[in-house]
């Protein structure tokens, strides 16, 4: 739950502009809280009044913070660097680049990976769900270039907690590989998030990933969210 905030900070957090910009807007009399014009940026606003704030008559965008899931398409990079365009920022509201703190993703996906990306301006939450200590479960649908040479051995290797990746000194935490009726499709459940981990684990058992798609991240599931779209999961 949010805590009481100074009005200028609440506006800056919500992407209205910088703190000094917000202060100017407030001094000009453009801001109303619960029906009353407020001209003091230091005015404290209780969380239950966040939704009553109006700037030029418009409510604030996500005044209690951002927590969304995005269905990332293939070809978009998890980066704020325009040189890496297209980036997932292009799929999110432009004003979010002005929010303080800026919404970030929890556990990036490779450019060529699609699926669930959790995005939030609650950086403590992001830290919690990405910390290797918390072992948050991530589920991937894997499409293989060719059937695995030995599915039984692959299942055992994933579950062993001893599977080594190229140029990585520590073994992978025990993971799950679930075959499907299609020899070119397996599901993979990981509890950590190393660089290209799913792809490299598949290589370690003699396979090659054609396509990777994340369907689940901890308690959040992609369900039927359309590709390129996002949905609030704040509840
Ligand atoms: N593992 C990968 O190899 N790529 C991703 O994007 C996520 C997990």
Short mmCIF file of N, CA, C and O in Angstrom, two decimals, residues 65-178:
data_model
loop_
_atom_site.label_atom_id
_atom_site.label_comp_id
_atom_site.label_asym_id
_atom_site.label_seq_id
_atom_site.Cartn_x
_atom_site.Cartn_y
_atom_site.Cartn_z
N UNK A 65 1.36 3.62 -8.24
CA UNK A 65 2.51 2.88 -8.75
C UNK A 65 2.12 1.95 -9.88
O UNK A 65 0.94 1.66 -10.11
N UNK A 66 3.16 1.50 -10.60
CA UNK A 66 2.96 0.65 -11.78
C UNK A 66 3.34 -0.79 -11.45
O UNK A 66 4.42 -1.04 -10.91
N UNK A 67 2.44 -1.72 -11.73
CA UNK A 67 2.77 -3.14 -11.67
C UNK A 67 1.96 -3.80 -12.78
O UNK A 67 0.74 -3.96 -12.67
N UNK A 68 2.64 -4.13 -13.87
CA UNK A 68 1.94 -4.65 -15.04
C UNK A 68 2.67 -5.88 -15.58
O UNK A 68 3.85 -6.09 -15.29
N UNK A 69 1.96 -6.67 -16.39
CA UNK A 69 2.66 -7.68 -17.19
C UNK A 69 2.51 -7.27 -18.66
O UNK A 69 1.47 -6.78 -19.07
N UNK A 70 3.59 -7.46 -19.40
CA UNK A 70 3.62 -7.13 -20.83
C UNK A 70 3.84 -8.43 -21.59
O UNK A 70 4.67 -9.27 -21.18
N UNK A 71 3.13 -8.59 -22.71
CA UNK A 71 3.40 -9.72 -23.60
C UNK A 71 4.43 -9.23 -24.62
O UNK A 71 4.07 -8.62 -25.62
N UNK A 72 5.69 -9.50 -24.33
CA UNK A 72 6.77 -9.01 -25.21
C UNK A 72 6.82 -9.81 -26.51
O UNK A 72 6.90 -11.03 -26.48
N UNK A 73 6.79 -9.10 -27.64
CA UNK A 73 6.93 -9.82 -28.91
C UNK A 73 8.41 -10.13 -29.17
O UNK A 73 9.29 -9.47 -28.63
N UNK A 74 8.68 -11.08 -30.04
CA UNK A 74 10.04 -11.32 -30.52
C UNK A 74 10.53 -10.05 -31.22
O UNK A 74 9.74 -9.33 -31.85
N UNK A 75 11.81 -9.74 -31.08
CA UNK A 75 12.39 -8.61 -31.83
C UNK A 75 12.51 -7.34 -31.02
O UNK A 75 13.13 -6.38 -31.47
N UNK A 76 11.92 -7.30 -29.81
CA UNK A 76 12.02 -6.11 -28.96
C UNK A 76 13.06 -6.35 -27.87
O UNK A 76 13.10 -7.43 -27.28
N UNK A 77 13.92 -5.34 -27.61
CA UNK A 77 14.93 -5.55 -26.58
C UNK A 77 14.50 -4.91 -25.27
O UNK A 77 13.82 -3.89 -25.25
N UNK A 78 14.94 -5.55 -24.18
CA UNK A 78 14.69 -5.01 -22.83
C UNK A 78 15.79 -4.00 -22.55
O UNK A 78 16.83 -4.33 -21.97
N UNK A 79 15.58 -2.77 -23.01
CA UNK A 79 16.60 -1.74 -22.88
C UNK A 79 15.93 -0.38 -23.00
O UNK A 79 14.89 -0.26 -23.65
N UNK A 80 16.54 0.64 -22.35
CA UNK A 80 16.05 2.01 -22.54
C UNK A 80 16.87 2.71 -23.63
O UNK A 80 16.69 3.89 -23.87
N UNK A 81 17.81 1.98 -24.23
CA UNK A 81 18.72 2.59 -25.19
C UNK A 81 18.10 2.55 -26.59
O UNK A 81 17.89 1.46 -27.15
N UNK A 82 17.82 3.74 -27.13
CA UNK A 82 17.14 3.80 -28.43
C UNK A 82 17.95 3.16 -29.56
O UNK A 82 17.41 2.78 -30.59
N UNK A 83 19.28 3.05 -29.34
CA UNK A 83 20.10 2.42 -30.39
C UNK A 83 19.78 0.93 -30.50
O UNK A 83 20.13 0.29 -31.48
N UNK A 84 19.13 0.38 -29.46
CA UNK A 84 18.75 -1.04 -29.49
C UNK A 84 17.31 -1.23 -29.99
O UNK A 84 16.72 -2.28 -29.81
N UNK A 85 16.76 -0.19 -30.58
CA UNK A 85 15.35 -0.20 -31.02
C UNK A 85 15.07 -1.35 -31.98
O UNK A 85 15.97 -1.74 -32.73
N UNK A 86 13.83 -1.88 -31.98
CA UNK A 86 12.74 -1.47 -31.09
C UNK A 86 12.94 -1.99 -29.66
O UNK A 86 13.49 -3.08 -29.48
N UNK A 87 12.52 -1.19 -28.69
CA UNK A 87 12.64 -1.60 -27.29
C UNK A 87 11.24 -1.74 -26.69
O UNK A 87 10.27 -1.19 -27.23
N UNK A 88 11.18 -2.43 -25.54
CA UNK A 88 9.86 -2.63 -24.92
C UNK A 88 9.26 -1.29 -24.47
O UNK A 88 8.04 -1.19 -24.33
N UNK A 89 10.10 -0.26 -24.28
CA UNK A 89 9.57 1.08 -23.93
C UNK A 89 8.53 1.54 -24.95
O UNK A 89 7.59 2.25 -24.60
N UNK A 90 8.71 1.13 -26.20
CA UNK A 90 7.78 1.57 -27.25
C UNK A 90 6.40 0.95 -27.09
O UNK A 90 5.44 1.41 -27.72
N UNK A 91 6.31 -0.09 -26.27
CA UNK A 91 5.01 -0.75 -26.06
C UNK A 91 4.32 -0.24 -24.80
O UNK A 91 3.22 -0.67 -24.48
N UNK A 92 5.00 0.66 -24.09
CA UNK A 92 4.48 1.19 -22.82
C UNK A 92 4.17 2.68 -23.00
O UNK A 92 4.69 3.32 -23.92
N UNK A 93 3.32 3.27 -22.12
CA UNK A 93 3.00 4.69 -22.27
C UNK A 93 4.28 5.56 -22.24
O UNK A 93 5.17 5.32 -21.42
N UNK A 94 4.34 6.52 -23.14
CA UNK A 94 5.53 7.38 -23.25
C UNK A 94 5.84 8.10 -21.94
O UNK A 94 7.00 8.28 -21.58
N UNK A 95 4.77 8.50 -21.22
CA UNK A 95 4.98 9.28 -19.99
C UNK A 95 5.69 8.47 -18.91
O UNK A 95 6.22 9.03 -17.96
N UNK A 96 5.74 7.13 -19.06
CA UNK A 96 6.40 6.32 -18.04
C UNK A 96 7.90 6.59 -17.99
O UNK A 96 8.54 6.36 -16.97
N UNK A 97 8.45 7.10 -19.09
CA UNK A 97 9.88 7.44 -19.10
C UNK A 97 10.14 8.62 -18.16
O UNK A 97 11.27 8.84 -17.73
N UNK A 98 9.08 9.38 -17.83
CA UNK A 98 9.24 10.56 -16.96
C UNK A 98 8.94 10.23 -15.50
O UNK A 98 9.10 11.08 -14.63
N UNK A 99 8.45 9.02 -15.25
CA UNK A 99 8.10 8.69 -13.86
C UNK A 99 9.36 8.54 -13.02
O UNK A 99 10.40 8.13 -13.52
N UNK A 100 9.23 8.89 -11.74
CA UNK A 100 10.34 8.72 -10.81
C UNK A 100 9.84 7.93 -9.61
O UNK A 100 8.95 8.45 -8.92
N UNK A 101 10.33 6.76 -9.33
CA UNK A 101 11.29 6.01 -10.14
C UNK A 101 10.66 5.49 -11.44
O UNK A 101 9.45 5.33 -11.53
N UNK A 102 11.53 5.28 -12.41
CA UNK A 102 11.08 4.81 -13.72
C UNK A 102 10.72 3.31 -13.65
O UNK A 102 11.46 2.54 -13.04
N UNK A 103 9.61 2.91 -14.25
CA UNK A 103 9.30 1.46 -14.27
C UNK A 103 10.42 0.66 -14.97
O UNK A 103 10.94 1.08 -16.00
N UNK A 104 10.76 -0.47 -14.37
CA UNK A 104 11.79 -1.36 -14.92
C UNK A 104 11.21 -2.76 -15.01
O UNK A 104 10.20 -3.06 -14.38
N UNK A 105 11.89 -3.63 -15.74
CA UNK A 105 11.40 -5.01 -15.87
C UNK A 105 12.13 -5.91 -14.87
O UNK A 105 13.28 -5.66 -14.50
N UNK A 106 11.43 -6.96 -14.49
CA UNK A 106 12.02 -7.94 -13.58
C UNK A 106 12.46 -9.12 -14.42
O UNK A 106 11.63 -9.81 -15.00
N UNK A 107 13.77 -9.34 -14.51
CA UNK A 107 14.27 -10.49 -15.27
C UNK A 107 14.08 -10.25 -16.75
O UNK A 107 13.01 -10.52 -17.29
N UNK A 108 15.12 -9.73 -17.41
CA UNK A 108 14.96 -9.38 -18.83
C UNK A 108 14.79 -10.63 -19.70
O UNK A 108 15.17 -11.73 -19.30
N UNK A 109 14.20 -10.42 -20.84
CA UNK A 109 14.10 -11.48 -21.85
C UNK A 109 15.00 -11.09 -23.01
O UNK A 109 15.11 -9.90 -23.35
N UNK A 110 15.63 -12.08 -23.65
CA UNK A 110 16.43 -11.81 -24.85
C UNK A 110 15.55 -11.18 -25.91
O UNK A 110 14.34 -11.42 -25.94
N UNK A 111 16.18 -10.48 -26.83
CA UNK A 111 15.44 -9.88 -27.95
C UNK A 111 14.60 -10.93 -28.68
O UNK A 111 13.47 -10.70 -29.06
N UNK A 112 15.16 -12.13 -28.83
CA UNK A 112 14.47 -13.18 -29.62
C UNK A 112 13.49 -14.00 -28.79
O UNK A 112 12.89 -14.94 -29.30
N UNK A 113 13.35 -13.68 -27.50
CA UNK A 113 12.41 -14.41 -26.64
C UNK A 113 11.12 -13.61 -26.52
O UNK A 113 11.17 -12.38 -26.39
N UNK A 114 9.99 -14.30 -26.55
CA UNK A 114 8.71 -13.61 -26.37
C UNK A 114 8.13 -13.99 -25.01
O UNK A 114 8.65 -14.86 -24.31
N UNK A 115 7.06 -13.30 -24.64
CA UNK A 115 6.32 -13.72 -23.45
C UNK A 115 6.28 -12.72 -22.34
O UNK A 115 6.47 -11.52 -22.53
N UNK A 116 6.05 -13.27 -21.14
CA UNK A 116 5.71 -12.44 -19.98
C UNK A 116 6.89 -11.66 -19.43
O UNK A 116 7.91 -12.22 -19.04
N UNK A 117 6.70 -10.34 -19.38
CA UNK A 117 7.68 -9.46 -18.76
C UNK A 117 6.95 -8.68 -17.68
O UNK A 117 5.95 -8.01 -17.96
N UNK A 118 7.43 -8.80 -16.45
CA UNK A 118 6.84 -8.05 -15.34
C UNK A 118 7.52 -6.69 -15.29
O UNK A 118 8.75 -6.61 -15.31
N UNK A 119 6.72 -5.61 -15.23
CA UNK A 119 7.27 -4.25 -15.23
C UNK A 119 6.70 -3.51 -14.03
O UNK A 119 5.49 -3.52 -13.81
N UNK A 120 7.58 -2.84 -13.27
CA UNK A 120 7.10 -2.13 -12.07
C UNK A 120 8.02 -0.97 -11.72
O UNK A 120 9.21 -0.98 -12.05
N UNK A 121 7.44 0.03 -11.03
CA UNK A 121 8.28 1.10 -10.49
C UNK A 121 8.61 0.83 -9.02
O UNK A 121 9.22 1.65 -8.35
N UNK A 122 8.22 -0.35 -8.54
CA UNK A 122 8.55 -0.76 -7.18
C UNK A 122 9.85 -1.57 -7.27
O UNK A 122 9.83 -2.78 -7.48
N UNK A 123 10.96 -0.85 -7.12
CA UNK A 123 12.25 -1.50 -7.37
C UNK A 123 12.60 -2.53 -6.28
O UNK A 123 13.35 -3.46 -6.53
N UNK A 124 11.99 -2.36 -5.10
CA UNK A 124 12.21 -3.38 -4.05
C UNK A 124 11.56 -4.69 -4.46
O UNK A 124 12.12 -5.76 -4.28
N UNK A 125 10.35 -4.57 -5.03
CA UNK A 125 9.66 -5.77 -5.49
C UNK A 125 10.48 -6.44 -6.59
O UNK A 125 10.67 -7.67 -6.59
N UNK A 126 11.01 -5.64 -7.52
CA UNK A 126 11.80 -6.21 -8.61
C UNK A 126 13.01 -6.95 -8.05
O UNK A 126 13.33 -8.07 -8.46
N UNK A 127 13.65 -6.33 -7.07
CA UNK A 127 14.82 -6.96 -6.47
C UNK A 127 14.43 -8.30 -5.83
O UNK A 127 15.11 -9.31 -6.01
N UNK A 128 13.28 -8.27 -5.12
CA UNK A 128 12.83 -9.47 -4.43
C UNK A 128 12.56 -10.61 -5.42
O UNK A 128 13.01 -11.73 -5.21
N UNK A 129 11.86 -10.31 -6.50
CA UNK A 129 11.47 -11.41 -7.40
C UNK A 129 12.60 -11.84 -8.34
O UNK A 129 12.49 -12.88 -8.98
N UNK A 130 13.67 -11.03 -8.42
CA UNK A 130 14.78 -11.44 -9.29
C UNK A 130 15.97 -11.97 -8.50
O UNK A 130 16.89 -12.53 -9.08
N UNK A 131 15.95 -11.77 -7.18
CA UNK A 131 17.08 -12.22 -6.37
C UNK A 131 17.20 -13.74 -6.43
O UNK A 131 16.21 -14.46 -6.22
N UNK A 132 18.42 -14.26 -6.71
CA UNK A 132 18.58 -15.72 -6.80
C UNK A 132 18.20 -16.41 -5.48
O UNK A 132 17.85 -17.59 -5.47
N UNK A 133 18.24 -15.65 -4.38
CA UNK A 133 17.92 -16.26 -3.08
C UNK A 133 16.45 -16.66 -2.97
O UNK A 133 16.08 -17.52 -2.19
N UNK A 134 15.59 -15.98 -3.76
CA UNK A 134 14.16 -16.23 -3.61
C UNK A 134 13.61 -17.32 -4.54
O UNK A 134 12.46 -17.73 -4.38
N UNK A 135 14.45 -17.75 -5.48
CA UNK A 135 14.09 -18.91 -6.33
C UNK A 135 12.72 -18.76 -6.98
O UNK A 135 11.94 -19.73 -6.99
N UNK A 136 12.39 -17.59 -7.46
CA UNK A 136 11.07 -17.40 -8.09
C UNK A 136 11.00 -18.23 -9.38
O UNK A 136 11.94 -18.24 -10.19
N UNK A 137 9.87 -18.92 -9.53
CA UNK A 137 9.71 -19.88 -10.63
C UNK A 137 9.37 -19.17 -11.95
O UNK A 137 8.49 -18.32 -11.98
N UNK A 138 10.07 -19.55 -13.02
CA UNK A 138 9.78 -19.02 -14.35
C UNK A 138 9.53 -20.18 -15.29
O UNK A 138 10.33 -21.12 -15.31
N UNK A 139 8.44 -20.11 -16.05
CA UNK A 139 8.11 -21.22 -16.96
C UNK A 139 8.25 -20.76 -18.40
O UNK A 139 7.76 -19.69 -18.78
N UNK A 140 8.92 -21.58 -19.20
CA UNK A 140 9.16 -21.28 -20.61
C UNK A 140 8.62 -22.40 -21.48
O UNK A 140 8.81 -23.59 -21.15
N UNK A 141 7.99 -22.02 -22.59
CA UNK A 141 7.65 -22.99 -23.63
C UNK A 141 8.80 -22.96 -24.63
O UNK A 141 9.14 -21.88 -25.14
N UNK A 142 9.38 -24.10 -24.87
CA UNK A 142 10.54 -24.17 -25.75
C UNK A 142 10.17 -24.89 -27.04
O UNK A 142 9.60 -25.99 -27.00
N UNK A 143 10.48 -24.28 -28.17
CA UNK A 143 10.37 -24.97 -29.45
C UNK A 143 11.79 -25.32 -29.88
O UNK A 143 12.67 -24.44 -29.91
N UNK A 144 12.01 -26.60 -30.16
CA UNK A 144 13.36 -27.08 -30.47
C UNK A 144 13.58 -27.15 -31.98
O UNK A 144 12.62 -27.36 -32.74
N UNK A 145 14.84 -27.00 -32.39
CA UNK A 145 15.18 -27.13 -33.82
C UNK A 145 15.09 -28.59 -34.26
O UNK A 145 14.77 -28.88 -35.42
N UNK A 146 15.35 -29.50 -33.31
CA UNK A 146 15.27 -30.95 -33.59
C UNK A 146 14.96 -31.64 -32.26
O UNK A 146 15.25 -31.08 -31.20
N UNK A 147 14.39 -32.85 -32.30
CA UNK A 147 14.11 -33.54 -31.03
C UNK A 147 15.39 -33.71 -30.21
O UNK A 147 16.48 -33.86 -30.77
N UNK A 148 15.26 -33.69 -28.88
CA UNK A 148 16.43 -33.90 -28.01
C UNK A 148 16.97 -35.31 -28.24
O UNK A 148 16.18 -36.25 -28.41
N UNK A 149 18.30 -35.48 -28.21
CA UNK A 149 18.86 -36.82 -28.48
C UNK A 149 18.42 -37.85 -27.43
O UNK A 149 18.22 -39.02 -27.76
N UNK A 150 18.27 -37.43 -26.15
CA UNK A 150 17.89 -38.38 -25.10
C UNK A 150 17.05 -37.62 -24.06
O UNK A 150 17.61 -36.98 -23.15
N UNK A 151 15.73 -37.69 -24.20
CA UNK A 151 14.84 -36.89 -23.34
C UNK A 151 14.99 -37.29 -21.87
O UNK A 151 15.06 -36.43 -20.98
N UNK A 152 15.09 -38.61 -21.62
CA UNK A 152 15.21 -39.09 -20.24
C UNK A 152 16.44 -38.51 -19.56
O UNK A 152 16.39 -38.03 -18.42
N UNK A 153 17.55 -38.53 -20.29
CA UNK A 153 18.81 -38.01 -19.74
C UNK A 153 18.70 -36.49 -19.52
O UNK A 153 19.20 -35.94 -18.55
N UNK A 154 18.00 -35.82 -20.45
CA UNK A 154 17.83 -34.36 -20.32
C UNK A 154 17.01 -34.02 -19.07
O UNK A 154 17.36 -33.10 -18.32
N UNK A 155 15.94 -34.79 -18.83
CA UNK A 155 15.11 -34.54 -17.64
C UNK A 155 15.96 -34.70 -16.38
O UNK A 155 15.94 -33.87 -15.47
N UNK A 156 16.75 -35.77 -16.36
CA UNK A 156 17.62 -36.03 -15.19
C UNK A 156 18.65 -34.93 -15.01
O UNK A 156 18.90 -34.46 -13.89
N UNK A 157 19.27 -34.52 -16.11
CA UNK A 157 20.31 -33.48 -16.04
C UNK A 157 19.71 -32.17 -15.51
O UNK A 157 20.31 -31.50 -14.65
N UNK A 158 18.54 -31.81 -16.00
CA UNK A 158 17.89 -30.58 -15.52
C UNK A 158 17.62 -30.66 -14.01
O UNK A 158 17.82 -29.71 -13.27
N UNK A 159 17.15 -31.83 -13.56
CA UNK A 159 16.73 -31.98 -12.16
C UNK A 159 17.91 -32.16 -11.20
O UNK A 159 17.76 -32.03 -9.99
N UNK A 160 19.11 -32.44 -11.76
CA UNK A 160 20.23 -32.89 -10.91
C UNK A 160 20.80 -31.81 -10.00
O UNK A 160 21.36 -32.12 -8.95
N UNK A 161 20.71 -30.56 -10.40
CA UNK A 161 21.39 -29.51 -9.62
C UNK A 161 22.89 -29.52 -9.86
O UNK A 161 23.64 -28.85 -9.14
N UNK A 162 23.33 -30.28 -10.86
CA UNK A 162 24.78 -30.34 -11.15
C UNK A 162 25.08 -29.93 -12.60
O UNK A 162 26.22 -29.97 -13.03
N UNK A 163 24.03 -29.58 -13.35
CA UNK A 163 24.22 -29.25 -14.77
C UNK A 163 25.10 -28.00 -14.88
O UNK A 163 24.81 -26.96 -14.27
N UNK A 164 26.20 -28.11 -15.64
CA UNK A 164 27.13 -26.99 -15.80
C UNK A 164 26.88 -26.30 -17.14
O UNK A 164 26.61 -26.95 -18.14
N UNK A 165 27.02 -24.98 -17.15
CA UNK A 165 26.91 -24.22 -18.39
C UNK A 165 28.30 -23.75 -18.78
O UNK A 165 29.14 -23.47 -17.91
N UNK A 166 28.48 -23.64 -20.07
CA UNK A 166 29.73 -23.15 -20.63
C UNK A 166 30.16 -21.85 -19.94
O UNK A 166 29.36 -20.93 -19.81
N UNK A 167 31.41 -21.78 -19.50
CA UNK A 167 32.00 -20.55 -18.95
C UNK A 167 31.28 -20.05 -17.70
O UNK A 167 31.29 -18.86 -17.40
N UNK A 168 30.60 -20.95 -16.99
CA UNK A 168 29.91 -20.57 -15.75
C UNK A 168 30.42 -21.51 -14.66
O UNK A 168 30.26 -22.72 -14.78
N UNK A 169 31.05 -20.98 -13.60
CA UNK A 169 31.71 -21.88 -12.63
C UNK A 169 30.74 -22.64 -11.73
O UNK A 169 31.10 -23.68 -11.17
N UNK A 170 29.50 -22.14 -11.59
CA UNK A 170 28.57 -22.79 -10.64
C UNK A 170 27.54 -23.63 -11.38
O UNK A 170 27.02 -23.20 -12.41
N UNK A 171 27.17 -24.79 -10.82
CA UNK A 171 26.11 -25.59 -11.48
C UNK A 171 24.76 -24.88 -11.39
O UNK A 171 24.55 -24.06 -10.49
N UNK A 172 23.88 -25.22 -12.31
CA UNK A 172 22.53 -24.64 -12.29
C UNK A 172 21.74 -25.23 -11.13
O UNK A 172 21.88 -26.41 -10.81
N UNK A 173 20.87 -24.43 -10.55
CA UNK A 173 19.93 -24.96 -9.56
C UNK A 173 19.05 -26.00 -10.25
O UNK A 173 18.82 -25.91 -11.47
N UNK A 174 18.55 -26.95 -9.47
CA UNK A 174 17.67 -27.98 -10.03
C UNK A 174 16.52 -27.29 -10.78
O UNK A 174 15.93 -26.33 -10.29
N UNK A 175 16.24 -27.79 -11.99
CA UNK A 175 15.19 -27.21 -12.83
C UNK A 175 14.33 -28.36 -13.35
O UNK A 175 14.66 -29.54 -13.15
N UNK A 176 13.25 -28.02 -14.04
CA UNK A 176 12.35 -29.06 -14.53
C UNK A 176 12.24 -28.97 -16.05
O UNK A 176 12.04 -27.87 -16.58
N UNK A 177 12.38 -30.11 -16.70
CA UNK A 177 12.12 -30.19 -18.14
C UNK A 177 10.95 -31.14 -18.33
O UNK A 177 10.99 -32.28 -17.85
N UNK A 178 9.89 -30.64 -18.96
CA UNK A 178 8.68 -31.46 -19.14
C UNK A 178 8.46 -31.69 -20.63
O UNK A 178 8.20 -30.73 -21.37
#
